[in-house]
mmCIF file of C-alpha atoms and ligand atoms in Angstrom:
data_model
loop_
_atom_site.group_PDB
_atom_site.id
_atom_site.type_symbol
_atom_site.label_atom_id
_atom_site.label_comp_id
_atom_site.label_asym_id
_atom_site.label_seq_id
_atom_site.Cartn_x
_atom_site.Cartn_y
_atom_site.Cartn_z
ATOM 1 C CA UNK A 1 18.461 20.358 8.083
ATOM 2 C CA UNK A 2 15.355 21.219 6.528
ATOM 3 C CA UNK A 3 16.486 20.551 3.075
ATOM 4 C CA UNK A 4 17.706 17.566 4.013
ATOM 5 C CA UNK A 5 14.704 16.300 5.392
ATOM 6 C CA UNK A 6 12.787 17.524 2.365
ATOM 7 C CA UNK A 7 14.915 16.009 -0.125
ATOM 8 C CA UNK A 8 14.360 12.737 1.602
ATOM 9 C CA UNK A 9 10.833 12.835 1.072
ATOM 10 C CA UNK A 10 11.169 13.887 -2.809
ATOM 11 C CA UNK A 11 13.712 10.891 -3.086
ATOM 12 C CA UNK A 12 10.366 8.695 -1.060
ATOM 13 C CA UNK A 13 8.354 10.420 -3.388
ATOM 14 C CA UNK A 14 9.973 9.086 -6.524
ATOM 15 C CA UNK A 15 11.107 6.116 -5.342
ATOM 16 C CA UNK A 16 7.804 4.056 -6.060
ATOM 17 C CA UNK A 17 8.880 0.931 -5.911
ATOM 18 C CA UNK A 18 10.726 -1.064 -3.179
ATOM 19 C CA UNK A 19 9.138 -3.508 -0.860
ATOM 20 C CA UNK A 20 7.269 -3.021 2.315
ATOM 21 C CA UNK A 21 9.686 -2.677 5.180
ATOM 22 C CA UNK A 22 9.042 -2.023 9.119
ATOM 23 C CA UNK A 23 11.760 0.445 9.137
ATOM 24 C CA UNK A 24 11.795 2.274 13.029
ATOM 25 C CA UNK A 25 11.375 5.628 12.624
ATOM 26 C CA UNK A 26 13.987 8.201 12.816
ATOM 27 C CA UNK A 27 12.003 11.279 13.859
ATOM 28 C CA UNK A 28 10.236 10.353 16.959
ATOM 29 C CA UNK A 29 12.968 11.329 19.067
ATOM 30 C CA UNK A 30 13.358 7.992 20.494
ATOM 31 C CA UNK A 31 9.979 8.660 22.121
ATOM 32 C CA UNK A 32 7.827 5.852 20.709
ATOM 33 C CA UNK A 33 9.846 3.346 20.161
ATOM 34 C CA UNK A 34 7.094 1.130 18.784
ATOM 35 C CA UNK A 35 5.825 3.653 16.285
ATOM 36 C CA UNK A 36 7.747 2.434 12.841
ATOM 37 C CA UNK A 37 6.836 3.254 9.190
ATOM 38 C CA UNK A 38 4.962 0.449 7.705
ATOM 39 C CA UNK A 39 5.953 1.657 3.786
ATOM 40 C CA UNK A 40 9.339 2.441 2.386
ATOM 41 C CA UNK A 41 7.239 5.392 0.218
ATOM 42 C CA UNK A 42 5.371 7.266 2.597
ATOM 43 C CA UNK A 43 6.098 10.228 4.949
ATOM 44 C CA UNK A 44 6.001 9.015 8.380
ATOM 45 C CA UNK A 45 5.169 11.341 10.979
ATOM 46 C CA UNK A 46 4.348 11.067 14.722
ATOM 47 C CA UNK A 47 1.835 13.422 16.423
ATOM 48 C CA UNK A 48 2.301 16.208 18.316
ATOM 49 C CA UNK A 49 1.873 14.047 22.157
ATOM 50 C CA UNK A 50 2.913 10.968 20.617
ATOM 51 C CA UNK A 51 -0.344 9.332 20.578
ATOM 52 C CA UNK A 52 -0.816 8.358 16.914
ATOM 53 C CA UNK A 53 1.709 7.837 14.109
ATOM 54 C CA UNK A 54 0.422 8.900 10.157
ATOM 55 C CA UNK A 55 1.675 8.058 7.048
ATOM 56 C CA UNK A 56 1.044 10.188 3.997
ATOM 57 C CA UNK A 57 0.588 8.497 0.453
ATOM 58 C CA UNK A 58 -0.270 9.933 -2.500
ATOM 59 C CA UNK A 59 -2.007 6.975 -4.776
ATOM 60 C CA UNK A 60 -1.965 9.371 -7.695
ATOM 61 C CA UNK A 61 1.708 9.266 -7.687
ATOM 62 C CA UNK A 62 1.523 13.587 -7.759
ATOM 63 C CA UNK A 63 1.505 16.211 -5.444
ATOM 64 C CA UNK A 64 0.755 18.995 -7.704
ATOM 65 C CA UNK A 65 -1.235 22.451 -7.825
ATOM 66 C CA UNK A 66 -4.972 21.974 -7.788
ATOM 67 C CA UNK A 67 -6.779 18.847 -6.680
ATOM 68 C CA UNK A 68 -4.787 15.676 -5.060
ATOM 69 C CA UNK A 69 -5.858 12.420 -3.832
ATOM 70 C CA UNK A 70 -3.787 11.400 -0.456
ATOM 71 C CA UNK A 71 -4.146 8.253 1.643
ATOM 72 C CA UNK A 72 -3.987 8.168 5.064
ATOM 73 C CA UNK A 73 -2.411 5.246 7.635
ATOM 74 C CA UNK A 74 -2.887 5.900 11.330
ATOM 75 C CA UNK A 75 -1.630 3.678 13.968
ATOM 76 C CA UNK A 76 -1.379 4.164 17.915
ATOM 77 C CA UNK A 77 1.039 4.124 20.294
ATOM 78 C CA UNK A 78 1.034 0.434 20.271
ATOM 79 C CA UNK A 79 1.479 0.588 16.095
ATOM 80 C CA UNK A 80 -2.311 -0.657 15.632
ATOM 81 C CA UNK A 81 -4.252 -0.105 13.223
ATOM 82 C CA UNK A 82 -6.497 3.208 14.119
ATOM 83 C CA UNK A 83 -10.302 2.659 13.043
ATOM 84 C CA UNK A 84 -13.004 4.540 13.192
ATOM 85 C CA UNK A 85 -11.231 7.577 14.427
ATOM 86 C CA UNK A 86 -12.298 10.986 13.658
ATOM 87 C CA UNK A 87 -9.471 12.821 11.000
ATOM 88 C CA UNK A 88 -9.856 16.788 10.456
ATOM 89 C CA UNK A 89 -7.155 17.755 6.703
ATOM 90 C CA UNK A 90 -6.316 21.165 6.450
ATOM 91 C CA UNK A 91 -4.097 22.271 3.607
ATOM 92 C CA UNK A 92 -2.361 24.619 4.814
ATOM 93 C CA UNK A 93 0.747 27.041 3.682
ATOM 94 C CA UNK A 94 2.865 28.231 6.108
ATOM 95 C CA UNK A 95 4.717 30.984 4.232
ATOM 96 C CA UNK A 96 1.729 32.588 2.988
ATOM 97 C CA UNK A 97 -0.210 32.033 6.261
ATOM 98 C CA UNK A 98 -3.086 30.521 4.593
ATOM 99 C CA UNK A 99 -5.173 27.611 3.854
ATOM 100 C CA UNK A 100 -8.001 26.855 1.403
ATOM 101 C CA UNK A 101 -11.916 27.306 0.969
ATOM 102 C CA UNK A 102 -12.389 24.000 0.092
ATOM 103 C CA UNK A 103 -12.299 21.422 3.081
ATOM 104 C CA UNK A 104 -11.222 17.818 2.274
ATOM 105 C CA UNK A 105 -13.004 15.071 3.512
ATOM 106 C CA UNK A 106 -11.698 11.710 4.861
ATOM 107 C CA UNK A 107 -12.741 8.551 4.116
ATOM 108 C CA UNK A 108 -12.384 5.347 6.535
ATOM 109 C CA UNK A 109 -11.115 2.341 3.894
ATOM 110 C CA UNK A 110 -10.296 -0.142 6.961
ATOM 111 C CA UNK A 111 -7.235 -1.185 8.346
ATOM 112 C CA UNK A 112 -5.991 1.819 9.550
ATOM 113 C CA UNK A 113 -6.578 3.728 6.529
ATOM 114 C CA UNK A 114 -8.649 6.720 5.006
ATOM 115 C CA UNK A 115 -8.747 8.291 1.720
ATOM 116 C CA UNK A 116 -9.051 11.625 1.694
ATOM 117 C CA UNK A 117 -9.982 13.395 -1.467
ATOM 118 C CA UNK A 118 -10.226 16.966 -2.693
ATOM 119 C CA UNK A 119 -7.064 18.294 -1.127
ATOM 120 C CA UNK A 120 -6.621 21.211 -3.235
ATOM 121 C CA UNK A 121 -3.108 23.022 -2.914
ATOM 122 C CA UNK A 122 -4.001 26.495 -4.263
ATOM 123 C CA UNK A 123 -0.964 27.525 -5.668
ATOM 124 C CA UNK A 124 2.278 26.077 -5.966
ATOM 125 C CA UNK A 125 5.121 26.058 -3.043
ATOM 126 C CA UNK A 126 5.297 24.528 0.171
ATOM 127 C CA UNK A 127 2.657 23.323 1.703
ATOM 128 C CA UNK A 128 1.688 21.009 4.962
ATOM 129 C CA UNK A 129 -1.198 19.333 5.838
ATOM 130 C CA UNK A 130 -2.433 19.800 9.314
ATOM 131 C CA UNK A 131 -4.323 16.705 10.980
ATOM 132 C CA UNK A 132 -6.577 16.560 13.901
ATOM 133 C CA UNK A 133 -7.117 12.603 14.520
ATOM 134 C CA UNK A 134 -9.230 11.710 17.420
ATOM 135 C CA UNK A 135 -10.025 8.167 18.334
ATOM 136 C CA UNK A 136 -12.335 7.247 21.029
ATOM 137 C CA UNK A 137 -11.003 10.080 24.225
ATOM 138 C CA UNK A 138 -7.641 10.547 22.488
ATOM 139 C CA UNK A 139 -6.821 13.373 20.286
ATOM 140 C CA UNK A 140 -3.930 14.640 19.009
ATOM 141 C CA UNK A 141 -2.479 16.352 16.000
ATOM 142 C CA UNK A 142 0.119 16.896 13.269
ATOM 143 C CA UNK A 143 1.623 19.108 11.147
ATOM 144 C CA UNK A 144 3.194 17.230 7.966
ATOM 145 C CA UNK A 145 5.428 18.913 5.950
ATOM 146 C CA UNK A 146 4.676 18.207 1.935
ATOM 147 C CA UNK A 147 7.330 18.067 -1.192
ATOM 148 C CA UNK A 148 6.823 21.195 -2.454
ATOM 149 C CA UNK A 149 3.578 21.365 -4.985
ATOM 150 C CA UNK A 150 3.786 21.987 -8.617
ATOM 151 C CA UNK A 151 7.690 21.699 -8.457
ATOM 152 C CA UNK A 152 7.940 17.772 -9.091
ATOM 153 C CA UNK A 153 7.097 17.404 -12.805
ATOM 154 C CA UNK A 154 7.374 13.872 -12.433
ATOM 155 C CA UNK A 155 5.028 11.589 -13.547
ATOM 156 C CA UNK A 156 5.219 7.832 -12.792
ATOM 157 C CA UNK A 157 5.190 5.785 -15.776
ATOM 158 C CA UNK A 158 2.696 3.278 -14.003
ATOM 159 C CA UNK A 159 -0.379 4.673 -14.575
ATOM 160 C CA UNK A 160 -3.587 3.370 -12.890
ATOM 161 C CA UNK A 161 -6.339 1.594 -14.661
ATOM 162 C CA UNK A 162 -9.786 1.754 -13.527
ATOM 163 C CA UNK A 163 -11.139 -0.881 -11.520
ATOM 164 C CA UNK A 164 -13.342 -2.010 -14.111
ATOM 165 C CA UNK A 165 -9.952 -2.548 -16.381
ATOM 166 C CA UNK A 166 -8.411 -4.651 -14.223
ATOM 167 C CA UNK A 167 -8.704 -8.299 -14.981
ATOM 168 C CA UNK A 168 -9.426 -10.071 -11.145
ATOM 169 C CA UNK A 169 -10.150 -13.454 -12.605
ATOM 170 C CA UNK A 170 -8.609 -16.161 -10.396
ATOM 171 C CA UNK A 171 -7.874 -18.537 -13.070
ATOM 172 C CA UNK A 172 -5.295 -18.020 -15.725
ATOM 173 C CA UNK A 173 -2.892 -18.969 -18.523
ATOM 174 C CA UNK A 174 0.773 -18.071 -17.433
ATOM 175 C CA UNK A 175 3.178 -15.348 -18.925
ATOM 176 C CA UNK A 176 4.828 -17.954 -21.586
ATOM 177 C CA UNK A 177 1.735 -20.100 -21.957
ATOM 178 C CA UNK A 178 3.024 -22.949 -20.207
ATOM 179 C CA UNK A 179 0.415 -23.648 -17.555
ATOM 180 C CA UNK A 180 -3.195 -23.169 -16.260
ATOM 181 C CA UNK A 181 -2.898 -21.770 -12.682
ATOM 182 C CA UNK A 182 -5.780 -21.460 -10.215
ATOM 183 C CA UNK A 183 -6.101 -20.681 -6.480
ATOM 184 C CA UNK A 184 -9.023 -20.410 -3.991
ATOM 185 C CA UNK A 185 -8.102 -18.778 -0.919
ATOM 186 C CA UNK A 186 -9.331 -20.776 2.730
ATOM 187 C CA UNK A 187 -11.539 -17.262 3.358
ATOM 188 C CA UNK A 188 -13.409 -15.651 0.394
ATOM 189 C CA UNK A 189 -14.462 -12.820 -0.016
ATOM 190 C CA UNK A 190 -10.922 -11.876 0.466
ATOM 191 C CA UNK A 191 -10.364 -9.796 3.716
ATOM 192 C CA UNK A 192 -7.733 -7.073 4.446
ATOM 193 C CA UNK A 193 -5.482 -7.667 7.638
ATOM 194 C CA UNK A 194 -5.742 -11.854 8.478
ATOM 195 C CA UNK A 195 -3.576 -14.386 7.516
ATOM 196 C CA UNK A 196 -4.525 -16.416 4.333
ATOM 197 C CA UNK A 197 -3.639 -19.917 3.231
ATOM 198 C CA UNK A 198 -4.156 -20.489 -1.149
ATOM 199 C CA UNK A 199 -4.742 -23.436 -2.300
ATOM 200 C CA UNK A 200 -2.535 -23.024 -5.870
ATOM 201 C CA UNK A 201 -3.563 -25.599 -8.540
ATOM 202 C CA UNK A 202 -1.149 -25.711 -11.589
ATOM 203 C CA UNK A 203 -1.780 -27.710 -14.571
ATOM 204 C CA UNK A 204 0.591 -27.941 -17.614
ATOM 205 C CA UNK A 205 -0.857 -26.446 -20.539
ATOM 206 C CA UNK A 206 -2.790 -29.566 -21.956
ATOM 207 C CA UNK A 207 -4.186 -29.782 -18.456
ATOM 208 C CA UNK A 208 -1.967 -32.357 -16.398
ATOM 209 C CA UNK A 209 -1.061 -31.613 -13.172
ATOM 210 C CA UNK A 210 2.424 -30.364 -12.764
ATOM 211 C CA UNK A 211 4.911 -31.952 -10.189
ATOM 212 C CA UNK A 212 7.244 -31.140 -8.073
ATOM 213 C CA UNK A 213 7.145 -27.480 -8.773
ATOM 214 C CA UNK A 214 9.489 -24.831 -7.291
ATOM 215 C CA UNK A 215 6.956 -21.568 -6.552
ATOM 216 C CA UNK A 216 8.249 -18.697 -5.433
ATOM 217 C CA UNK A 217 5.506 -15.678 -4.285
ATOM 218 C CA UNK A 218 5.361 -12.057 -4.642
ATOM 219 C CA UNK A 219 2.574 -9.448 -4.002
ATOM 220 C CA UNK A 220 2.551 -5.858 -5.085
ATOM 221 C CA UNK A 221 0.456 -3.207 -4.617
ATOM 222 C CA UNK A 222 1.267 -0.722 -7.888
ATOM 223 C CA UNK A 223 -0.100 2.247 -6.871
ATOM 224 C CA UNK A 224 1.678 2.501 -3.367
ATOM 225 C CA UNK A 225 4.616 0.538 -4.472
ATOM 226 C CA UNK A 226 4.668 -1.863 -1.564
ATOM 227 C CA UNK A 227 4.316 -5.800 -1.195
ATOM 228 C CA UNK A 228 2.876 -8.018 1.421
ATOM 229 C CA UNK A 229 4.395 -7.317 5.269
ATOM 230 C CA UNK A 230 4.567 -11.121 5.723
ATOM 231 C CA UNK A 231 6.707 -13.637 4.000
ATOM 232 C CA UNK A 232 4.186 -15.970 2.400
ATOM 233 C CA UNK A 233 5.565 -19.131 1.363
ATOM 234 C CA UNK A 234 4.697 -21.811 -0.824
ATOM 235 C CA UNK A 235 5.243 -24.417 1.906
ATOM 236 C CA UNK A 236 4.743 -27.775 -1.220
ATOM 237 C CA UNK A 237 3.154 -30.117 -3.139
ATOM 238 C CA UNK A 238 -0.282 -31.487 -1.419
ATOM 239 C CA UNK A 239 -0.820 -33.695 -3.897
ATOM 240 C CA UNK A 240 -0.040 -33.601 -8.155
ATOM 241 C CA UNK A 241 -0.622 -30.065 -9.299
ATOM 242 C CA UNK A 242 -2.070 -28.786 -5.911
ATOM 243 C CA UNK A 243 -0.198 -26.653 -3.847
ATOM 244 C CA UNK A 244 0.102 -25.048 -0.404
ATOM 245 C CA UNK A 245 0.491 -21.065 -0.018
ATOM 246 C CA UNK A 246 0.518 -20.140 3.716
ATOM 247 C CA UNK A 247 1.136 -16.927 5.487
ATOM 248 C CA UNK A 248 -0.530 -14.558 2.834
ATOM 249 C CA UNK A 249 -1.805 -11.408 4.397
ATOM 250 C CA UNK A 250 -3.045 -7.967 2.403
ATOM 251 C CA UNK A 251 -2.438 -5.036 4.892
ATOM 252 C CA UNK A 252 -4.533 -2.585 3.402
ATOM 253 C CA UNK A 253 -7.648 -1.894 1.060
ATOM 254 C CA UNK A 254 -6.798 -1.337 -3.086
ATOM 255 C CA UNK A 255 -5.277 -3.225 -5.994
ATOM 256 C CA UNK A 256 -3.012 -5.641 -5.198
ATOM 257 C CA UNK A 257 -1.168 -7.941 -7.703
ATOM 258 C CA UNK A 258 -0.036 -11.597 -6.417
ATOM 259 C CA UNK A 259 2.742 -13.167 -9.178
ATOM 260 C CA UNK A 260 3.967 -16.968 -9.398
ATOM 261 C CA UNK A 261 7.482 -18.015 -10.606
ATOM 262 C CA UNK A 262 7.032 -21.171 -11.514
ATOM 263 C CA UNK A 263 9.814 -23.560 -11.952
ATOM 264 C CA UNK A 264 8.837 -27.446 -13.125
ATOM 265 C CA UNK A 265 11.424 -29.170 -14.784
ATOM 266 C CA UNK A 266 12.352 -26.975 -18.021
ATOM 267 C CA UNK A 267 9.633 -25.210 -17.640
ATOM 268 C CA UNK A 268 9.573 -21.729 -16.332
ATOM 269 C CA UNK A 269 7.130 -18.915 -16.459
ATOM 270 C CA UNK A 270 5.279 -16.472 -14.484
ATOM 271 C CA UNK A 271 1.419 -16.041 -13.485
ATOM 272 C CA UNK A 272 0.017 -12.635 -11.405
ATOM 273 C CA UNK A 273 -3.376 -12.381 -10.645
ATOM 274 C CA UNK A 274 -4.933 -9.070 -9.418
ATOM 275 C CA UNK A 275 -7.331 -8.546 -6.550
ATOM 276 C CA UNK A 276 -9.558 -5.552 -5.970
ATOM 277 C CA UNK A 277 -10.013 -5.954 -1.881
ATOM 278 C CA UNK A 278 -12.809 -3.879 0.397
HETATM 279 CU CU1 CU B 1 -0.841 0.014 0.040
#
């Protein structure tokens, strides 16, 4: 039983990629029915009284000896978003009975999620992490089980850039060259959470405004390996080259990636544009 469960989460774990799915959870006992995992990749647990729900994420893509970087998502019995609640990490190793010096520190990014840096695995095995959340007069806590440390040797093949590496302009050439795309979005700066309408402009490449264009939508978020959790659509032409995008909604903090499949005609090519949202 244990193995099983633990081989699920190393298949999770190396699984990257996928799209965001509400699946319901399968270890809650049936308690907390609302409770559901918000991302195909994470390890969803619930908390010891049921109060909160946590997903674990590693954005670094490793859980390895040493230092690790793990994200946080925290929702409440009602599956909302948890903010400003209070989030005590300890690493901790059951076999050995022991946990570490260093104590990691959690950081609130919004939306129900922290960042919590400087969780240092000491050696490698299995190890949990061991949450105390408390949000306004509720508390609660969790003990999450980890894949063991040190014995995944996998590294993704999608390696991060650095924010200042990513290219967030919001006007560019597509894939194949054939057209000039552009969008402004009906709420700038961009927030995390709310439902977005794009305006989309899309000229041909010696700047006429394309027609009747098919436009399909996808987001992406590479380093968690999840898209949007709504099904934004590009709902048509407003008027030559200007298009409608409606039900756009980033659920979280990071680098996302929005692509374009544009079909006009015999043309056909492909435009992403990445975001950097607070
Ligand atoms: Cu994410």
């Amino acid at each position: 039983m244990k193995k099983a469960i633990l081989s699920l989460m190393i298949l999770g774990l190396i699984s990257w990629t996928g799209c965001a799915t509400t699946q319901t959870a399968h270890d809650d006992g049936g308690m907390h029915a609302p409770m559901t995992q918000h991302y195909e990749d994470s390890i969803f647990k619930v908390t010891e009284n049921g109060e909160f729900s946590v997903e674990v994420l590693f954005p670094d893509k490793k859980v390895e000896m040493g230092v690790n970087n793990v994200d946080l998502i925290i929702h409440n019995k009602k599956d909302e978003d948890v903010t400003g609640a209070k989030i005590t990490v300890t690493p901790w190793m059951p076999s050995m009975g022991h946990g570490v010096m260093e104590t990691p520190v959690a950081n609130e990014k919004g939306g129900g999620l922290y960042n919590v840096k400087n969780v240092v695995f000491s050696m490698t095995g299995d190890w949990e992490l061991r949450l105390e959340i408390a949000s306004g007069s509720t508390a609660d806590s969790v003990k999450i089980p980890l894949p063991p440390v040190g014995a995944m040797g996998h590294t993704h093949t999608m390696k991060a850039p650095s924010p200042s590496e990513i290219d967030t302009s919001m006007e560019k050439t597509s894939m194949k060259g054939q057209f000039n795309v552009s969008y402004k979005s009906d709420v700038h700066p961009i927030p995390v959470n709310r439902l977005l309408s794009w305006n989309l402009d899309v000229k041909t490449a010696d700047g006429q405004p394309v027609k009747n264009a098919q436009i399909k939508i996808l987001g992406d978020m590479p380093e968690h390996g999840h898209g949007f959790p709504t099904e934004p659509e590009v709902s048509g032409t407003m008027e030559d080259g200007q298009f409608l995008v409606e039900g756009l909604k980033f659920s979280m903090p990071g680098w996302w990636v929005v692509t374009f499949h544009i079909t006009a005609g015999e043309m056909m090519d492909q435009v992403s544009f990445n975001l950097l949202l607070n």
